[in-house]
CSV table of C-alpha atoms in Angstrom, one decimal:
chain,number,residue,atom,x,y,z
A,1,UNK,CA,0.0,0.0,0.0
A,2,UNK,CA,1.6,3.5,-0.8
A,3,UNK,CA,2.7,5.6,2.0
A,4,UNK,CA,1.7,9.1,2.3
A,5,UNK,CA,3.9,11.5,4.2
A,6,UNK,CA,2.8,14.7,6.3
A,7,UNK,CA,5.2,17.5,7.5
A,8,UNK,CA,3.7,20.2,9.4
A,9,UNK,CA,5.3,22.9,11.2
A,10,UNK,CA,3.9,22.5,14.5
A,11,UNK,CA,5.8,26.0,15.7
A,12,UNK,CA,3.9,28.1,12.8
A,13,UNK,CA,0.5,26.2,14.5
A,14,UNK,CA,1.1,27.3,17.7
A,15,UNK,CA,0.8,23.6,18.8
A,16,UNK,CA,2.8,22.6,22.2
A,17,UNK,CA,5.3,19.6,21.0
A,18,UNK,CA,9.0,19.1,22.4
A,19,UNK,CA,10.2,18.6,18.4
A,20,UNK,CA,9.3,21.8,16.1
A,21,UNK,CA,8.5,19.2,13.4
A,22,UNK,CA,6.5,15.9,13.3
A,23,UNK,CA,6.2,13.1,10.7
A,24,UNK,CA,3.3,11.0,10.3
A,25,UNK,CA,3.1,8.1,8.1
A,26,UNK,CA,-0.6,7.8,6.9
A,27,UNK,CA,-1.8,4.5,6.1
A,28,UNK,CA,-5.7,3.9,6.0
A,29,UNK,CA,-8.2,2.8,4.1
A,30,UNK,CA,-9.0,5.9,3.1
A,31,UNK,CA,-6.7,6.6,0.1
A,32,UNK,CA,-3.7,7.0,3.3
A,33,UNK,CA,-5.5,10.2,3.8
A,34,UNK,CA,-7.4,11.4,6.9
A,35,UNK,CA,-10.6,13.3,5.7
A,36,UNK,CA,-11.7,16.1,8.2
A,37,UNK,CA,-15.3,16.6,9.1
A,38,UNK,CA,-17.0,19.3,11.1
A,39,UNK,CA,-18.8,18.1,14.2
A,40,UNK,CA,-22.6,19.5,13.5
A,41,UNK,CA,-20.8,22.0,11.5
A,42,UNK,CA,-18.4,24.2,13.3
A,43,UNK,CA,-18.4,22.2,16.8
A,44,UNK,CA,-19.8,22.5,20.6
A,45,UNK,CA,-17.6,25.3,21.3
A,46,UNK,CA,-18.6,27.6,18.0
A,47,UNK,CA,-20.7,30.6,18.8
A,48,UNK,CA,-23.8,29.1,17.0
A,49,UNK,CA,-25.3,25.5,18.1
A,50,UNK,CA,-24.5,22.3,16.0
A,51,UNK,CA,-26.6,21.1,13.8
A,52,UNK,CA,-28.1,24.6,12.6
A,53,UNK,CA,-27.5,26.4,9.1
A,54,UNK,CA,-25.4,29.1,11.3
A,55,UNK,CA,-22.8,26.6,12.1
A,56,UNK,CA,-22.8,23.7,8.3
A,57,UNK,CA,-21.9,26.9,6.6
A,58,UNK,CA,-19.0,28.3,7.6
A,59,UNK,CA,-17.6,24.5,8.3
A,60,UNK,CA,-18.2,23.8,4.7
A,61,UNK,CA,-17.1,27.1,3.4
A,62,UNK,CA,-13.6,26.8,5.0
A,63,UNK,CA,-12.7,23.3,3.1
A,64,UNK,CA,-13.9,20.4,5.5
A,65,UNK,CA,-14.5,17.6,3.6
A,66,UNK,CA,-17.8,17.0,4.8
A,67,UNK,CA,-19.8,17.2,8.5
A,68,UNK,CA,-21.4,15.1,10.7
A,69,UNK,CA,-25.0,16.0,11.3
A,70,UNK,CA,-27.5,14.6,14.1
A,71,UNK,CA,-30.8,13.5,12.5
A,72,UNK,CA,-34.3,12.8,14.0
A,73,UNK,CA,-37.4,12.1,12.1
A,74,UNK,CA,-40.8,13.9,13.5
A,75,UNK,CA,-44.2,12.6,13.9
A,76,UNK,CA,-44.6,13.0,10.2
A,77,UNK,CA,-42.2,11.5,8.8
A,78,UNK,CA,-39.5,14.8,8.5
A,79,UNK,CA,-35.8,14.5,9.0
A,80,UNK,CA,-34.9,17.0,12.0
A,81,UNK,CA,-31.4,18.6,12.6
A,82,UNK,CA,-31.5,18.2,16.2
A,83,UNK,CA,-29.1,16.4,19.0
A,84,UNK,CA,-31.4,16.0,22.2
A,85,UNK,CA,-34.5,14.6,22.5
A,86,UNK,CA,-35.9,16.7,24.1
A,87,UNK,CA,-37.0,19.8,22.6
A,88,UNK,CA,-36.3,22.0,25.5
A,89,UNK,CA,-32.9,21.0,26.1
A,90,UNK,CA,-31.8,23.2,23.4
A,91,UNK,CA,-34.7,25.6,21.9
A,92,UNK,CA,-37.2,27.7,23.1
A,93,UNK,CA,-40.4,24.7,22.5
A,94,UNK,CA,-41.2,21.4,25.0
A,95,UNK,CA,-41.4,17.7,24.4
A,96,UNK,CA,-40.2,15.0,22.6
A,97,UNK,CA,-39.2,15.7,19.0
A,98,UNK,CA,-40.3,12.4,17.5
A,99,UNK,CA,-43.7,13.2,19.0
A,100,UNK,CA,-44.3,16.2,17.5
A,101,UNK,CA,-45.3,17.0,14.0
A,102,UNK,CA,-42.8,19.3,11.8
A,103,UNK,CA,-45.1,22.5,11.8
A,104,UNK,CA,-45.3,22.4,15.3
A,105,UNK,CA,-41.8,22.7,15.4
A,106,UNK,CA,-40.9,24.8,12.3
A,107,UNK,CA,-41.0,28.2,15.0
A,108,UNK,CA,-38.4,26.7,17.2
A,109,UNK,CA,-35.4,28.6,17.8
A,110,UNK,CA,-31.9,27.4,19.2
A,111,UNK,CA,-31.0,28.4,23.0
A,112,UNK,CA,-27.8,30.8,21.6
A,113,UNK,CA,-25.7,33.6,23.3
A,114,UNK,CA,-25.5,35.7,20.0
A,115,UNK,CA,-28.6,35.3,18.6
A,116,UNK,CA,-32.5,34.9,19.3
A,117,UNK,CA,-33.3,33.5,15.4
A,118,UNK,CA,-31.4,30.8,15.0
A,119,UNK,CA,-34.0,28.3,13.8
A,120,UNK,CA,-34.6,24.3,14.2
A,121,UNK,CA,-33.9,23.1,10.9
A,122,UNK,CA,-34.9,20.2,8.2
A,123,UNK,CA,-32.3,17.8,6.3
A,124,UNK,CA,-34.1,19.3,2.9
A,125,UNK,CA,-34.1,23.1,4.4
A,126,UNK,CA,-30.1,22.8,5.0
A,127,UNK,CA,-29.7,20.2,1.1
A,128,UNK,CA,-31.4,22.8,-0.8
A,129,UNK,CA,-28.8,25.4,0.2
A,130,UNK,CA,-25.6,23.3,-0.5
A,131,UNK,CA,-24.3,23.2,-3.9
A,132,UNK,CA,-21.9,21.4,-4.2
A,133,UNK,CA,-23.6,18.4,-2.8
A,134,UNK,CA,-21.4,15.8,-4.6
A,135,UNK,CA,-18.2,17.2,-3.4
A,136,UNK,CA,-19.0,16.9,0.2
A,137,UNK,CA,-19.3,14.2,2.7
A,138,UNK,CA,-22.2,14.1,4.5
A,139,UNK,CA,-22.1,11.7,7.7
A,140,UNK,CA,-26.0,10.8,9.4
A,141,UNK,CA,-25.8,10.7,12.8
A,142,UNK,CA,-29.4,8.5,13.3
A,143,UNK,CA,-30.8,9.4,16.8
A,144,UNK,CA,-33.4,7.0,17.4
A,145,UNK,CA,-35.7,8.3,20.2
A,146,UNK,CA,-39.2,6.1,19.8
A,147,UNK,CA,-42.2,7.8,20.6
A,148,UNK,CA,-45.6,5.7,21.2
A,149,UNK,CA,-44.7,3.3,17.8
A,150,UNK,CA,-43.7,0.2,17.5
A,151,UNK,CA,-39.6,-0.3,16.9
A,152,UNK,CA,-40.3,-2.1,14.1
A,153,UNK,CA,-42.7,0.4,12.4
A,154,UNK,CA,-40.7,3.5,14.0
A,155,UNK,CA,-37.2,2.0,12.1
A,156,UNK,CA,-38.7,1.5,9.1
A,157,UNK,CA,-40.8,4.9,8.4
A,158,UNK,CA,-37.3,6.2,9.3
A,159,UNK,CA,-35.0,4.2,7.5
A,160,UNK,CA,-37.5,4.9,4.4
A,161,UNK,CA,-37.4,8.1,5.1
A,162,UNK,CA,-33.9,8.5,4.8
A,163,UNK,CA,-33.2,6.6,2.0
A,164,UNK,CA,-35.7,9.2,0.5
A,165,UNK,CA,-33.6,11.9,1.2
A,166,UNK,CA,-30.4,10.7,0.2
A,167,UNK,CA,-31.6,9.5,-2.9
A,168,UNK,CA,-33.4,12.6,-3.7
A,169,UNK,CA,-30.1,14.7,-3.7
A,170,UNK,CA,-28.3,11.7,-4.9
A,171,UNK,CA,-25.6,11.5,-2.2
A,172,UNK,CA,-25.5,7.5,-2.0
A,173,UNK,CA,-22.1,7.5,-2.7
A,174,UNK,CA,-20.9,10.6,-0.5
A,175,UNK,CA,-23.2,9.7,2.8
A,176,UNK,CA,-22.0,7.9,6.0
A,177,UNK,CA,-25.1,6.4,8.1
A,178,UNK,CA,-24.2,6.0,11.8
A,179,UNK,CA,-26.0,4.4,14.4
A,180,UNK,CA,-25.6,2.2,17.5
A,181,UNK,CA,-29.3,0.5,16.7
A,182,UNK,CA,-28.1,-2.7,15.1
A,183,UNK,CA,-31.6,-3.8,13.6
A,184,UNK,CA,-31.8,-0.5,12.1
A,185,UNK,CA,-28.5,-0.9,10.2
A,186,UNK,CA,-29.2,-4.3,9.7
A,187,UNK,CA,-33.1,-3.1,7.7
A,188,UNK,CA,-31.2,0.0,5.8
A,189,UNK,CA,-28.8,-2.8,4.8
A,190,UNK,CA,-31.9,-4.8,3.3
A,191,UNK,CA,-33.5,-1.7,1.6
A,192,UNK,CA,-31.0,-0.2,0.1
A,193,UNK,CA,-27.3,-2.5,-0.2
A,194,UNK,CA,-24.8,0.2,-1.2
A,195,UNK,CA,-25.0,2.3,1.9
A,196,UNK,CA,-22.2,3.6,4.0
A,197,UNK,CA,-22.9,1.7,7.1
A,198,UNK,CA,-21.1,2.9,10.5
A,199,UNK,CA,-21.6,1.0,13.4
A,200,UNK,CA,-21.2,3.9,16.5
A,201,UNK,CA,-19.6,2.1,19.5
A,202,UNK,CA,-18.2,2.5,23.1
A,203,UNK,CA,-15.2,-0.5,21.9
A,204,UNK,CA,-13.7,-1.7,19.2
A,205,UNK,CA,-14.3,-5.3,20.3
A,206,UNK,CA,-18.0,-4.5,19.8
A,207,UNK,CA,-17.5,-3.1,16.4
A,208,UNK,CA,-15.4,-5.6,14.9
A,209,UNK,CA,-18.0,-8.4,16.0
A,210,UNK,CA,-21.1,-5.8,15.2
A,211,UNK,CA,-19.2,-6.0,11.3
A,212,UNK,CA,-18.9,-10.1,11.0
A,213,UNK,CA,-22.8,-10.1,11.2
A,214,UNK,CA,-23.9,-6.6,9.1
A,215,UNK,CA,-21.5,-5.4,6.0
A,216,UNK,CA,-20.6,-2.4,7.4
A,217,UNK,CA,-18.6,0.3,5.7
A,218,UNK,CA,-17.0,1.5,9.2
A,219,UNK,CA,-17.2,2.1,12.8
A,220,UNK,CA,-17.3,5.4,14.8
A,221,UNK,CA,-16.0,5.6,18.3
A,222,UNK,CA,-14.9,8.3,20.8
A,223,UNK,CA,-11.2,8.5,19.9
A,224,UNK,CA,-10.4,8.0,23.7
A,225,UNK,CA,-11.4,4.7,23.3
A,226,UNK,CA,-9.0,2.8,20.4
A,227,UNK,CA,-5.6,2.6,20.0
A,228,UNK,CA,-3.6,3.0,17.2
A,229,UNK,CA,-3.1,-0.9,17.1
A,230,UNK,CA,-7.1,-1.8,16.8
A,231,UNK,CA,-7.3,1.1,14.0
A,232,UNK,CA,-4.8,-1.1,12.3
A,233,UNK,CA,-6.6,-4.3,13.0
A,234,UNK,CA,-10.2,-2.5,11.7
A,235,UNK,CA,-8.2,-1.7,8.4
A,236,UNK,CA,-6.7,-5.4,7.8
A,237,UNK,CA,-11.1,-6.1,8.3
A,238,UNK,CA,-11.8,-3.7,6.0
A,239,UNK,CA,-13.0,-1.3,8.1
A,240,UNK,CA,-12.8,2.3,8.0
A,241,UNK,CA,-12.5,4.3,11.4
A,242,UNK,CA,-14.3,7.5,12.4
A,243,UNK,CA,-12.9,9.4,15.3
A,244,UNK,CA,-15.1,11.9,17.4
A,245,UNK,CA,-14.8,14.1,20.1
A,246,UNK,CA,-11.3,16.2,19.7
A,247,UNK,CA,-12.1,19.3,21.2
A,248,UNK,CA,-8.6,20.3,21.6
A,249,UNK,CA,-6.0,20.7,19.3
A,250,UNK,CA,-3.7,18.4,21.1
A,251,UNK,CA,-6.7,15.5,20.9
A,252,UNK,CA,-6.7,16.6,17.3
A,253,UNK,CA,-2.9,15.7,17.2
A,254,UNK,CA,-3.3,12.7,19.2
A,255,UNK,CA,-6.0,11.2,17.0
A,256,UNK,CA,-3.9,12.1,13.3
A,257,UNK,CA,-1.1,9.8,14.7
A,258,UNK,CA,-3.8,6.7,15.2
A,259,UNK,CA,-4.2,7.2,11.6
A,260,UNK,CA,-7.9,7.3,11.6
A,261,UNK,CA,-9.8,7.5,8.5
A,262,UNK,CA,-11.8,10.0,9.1
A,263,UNK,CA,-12.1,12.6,12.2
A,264,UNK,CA,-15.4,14.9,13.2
A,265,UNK,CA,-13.9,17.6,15.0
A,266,UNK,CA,-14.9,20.3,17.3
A,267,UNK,CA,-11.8,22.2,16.7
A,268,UNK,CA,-12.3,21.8,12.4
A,269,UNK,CA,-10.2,25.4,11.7
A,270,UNK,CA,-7.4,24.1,13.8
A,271,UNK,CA,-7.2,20.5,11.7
A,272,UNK,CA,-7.9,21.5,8.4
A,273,UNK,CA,-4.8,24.0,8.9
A,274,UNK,CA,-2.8,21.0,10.0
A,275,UNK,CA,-3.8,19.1,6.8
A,276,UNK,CA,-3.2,22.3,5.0
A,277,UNK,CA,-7.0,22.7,3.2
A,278,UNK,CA,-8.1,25.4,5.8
A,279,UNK,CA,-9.8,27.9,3.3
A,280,UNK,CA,-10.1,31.6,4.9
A,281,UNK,CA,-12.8,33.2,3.2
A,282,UNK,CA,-14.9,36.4,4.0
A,283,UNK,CA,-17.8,35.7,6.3
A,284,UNK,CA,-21.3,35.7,4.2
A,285,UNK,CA,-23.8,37.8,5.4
A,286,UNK,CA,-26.2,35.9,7.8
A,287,UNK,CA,-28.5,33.7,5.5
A,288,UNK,CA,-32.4,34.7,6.1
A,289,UNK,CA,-34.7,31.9,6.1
């Protein structure tokens, strides 16, 4: 497998490291390059919440290769930008998202510091803005909260759903699923073959025996728990590796050198700069829904 080589000034990235260079020998599955994606955009610490048009702009403006994105699907069958499950853990309505019908939600606005109109958005609101669609990578963070249906009925209105959406902006190619429901990556696997499974786990012991029962494209796991050995072990399965949760820049560093194939960071300026692709572009004026 070719070798791919980075040297990065780590004194002109203000980075804290006893050597003022570092080498690190890439080797993945993912063409021995590590692809960086936004967390919900910009990540927790950015001044506007994840998952809201404020924060998937600028990350995809700057050069990440894609974002991760939390997805819920309402009473009605509408995919939902949205983390908690609970409404009111993060906007200005109550209740249980997946209870609730999409209009009764459309007024929602984000709990934010800087701003009292940052609005609860769809998957189709924030598609019909991008694009460049087919350069991106787009990563579905499923959050499966039930709400008074069956799990059988529930998964599949979703998993339809979904499939829907990606195929409506034909992303197939370009979209990670995630999830930690096995039966639901197991029925998306059955209605539609050629999507980018990712099982989301706590251990890699988990996901390598989740991927001898499902064809999975991946696994995605908390970069605090996997060495750089069982990344090596995944790729010799032929599985990819998604780290999350580097809200540092010296987590960032740490996870490069476990040569990942992909990273969702909450410090994206800081690793796109690293990998040389940061892209510093005026800021748009604020987009009006």
């Amino acid at each position: 497998m070719k070798k791919l080589f980075f040297f990065i000034s780590i004194t002109s990235l203000s980075v804290s490291c006893k050597k003022d260079a570092a080498l690190w020998q890439v080797q993945n599955l993912n063409g021995n390059k590590i692809s960086a994606f936004g967390h919900g955009g910009m990540g927790i610490a950015f001044k506007y919440p994840i998952d809201t048009y404020e924060s998937f702009e600028p990350c995809l403006r700057i050069g990440a290769a894609g974002t991760e994105m939390d997805v819920q699907i309402s009473k009605d069958s509408v995919l939902v930008l949205y983390h908690h499950q609970k409404l009111e853990d993060g906007t200005s309505c109550d209740g249980i998202l997946a209870s609730k019908k999409w209009p009764e939600m459309q007024n929602c606005v984000h709990a934010c510091p800087y701003s009292t109109s940052v609005n609860l958005i769809t998957a189709t609101e924030l598609f019909d803005k991008i694009n460049n669609k087919d350069e991106l990578i787009f990563t579905f963070d499923c959050k499966l909260y039930n709400s008074g249906q069956s799990n059988t009925n529930y998964r599949s209105i979703y998993a339809n759903t979904l499939i829907k959406h990606i195929n409506n902006y034909n992303i197939k190619t370009n979209s990670f699923i995630e999830s930690s429901d096995t039966s639901f990556l197991r029925m998306l696997q059955n209605k539609e073959p050629e999507l980018k499974l990712f099982f989301y786990t706590g251990n890699y012991t988990d996901g390598l025996a989740v991927s001898k029962k499902i064809k999975l494209f991946g696994i995605t796991i908390d970069h605090n728990y996997i060495t750089q050995e069982e990344i090596t072990n995944a790729h010799s399965n032929n599985l990819r590796v998604t780290l999350f949760n580097m809200q540092t820049e010296k987590q960032n560093m740490d996870a490069i050198q476990k040569n990942p194939d992909f990273m969702q960071s909450d410090k994206i300026i800081h690793l796109l700069k690293i990998f040389g692709e940061y892209k510093e572009q005026p800021i748009k004026k604020k987009f009006k829904w």
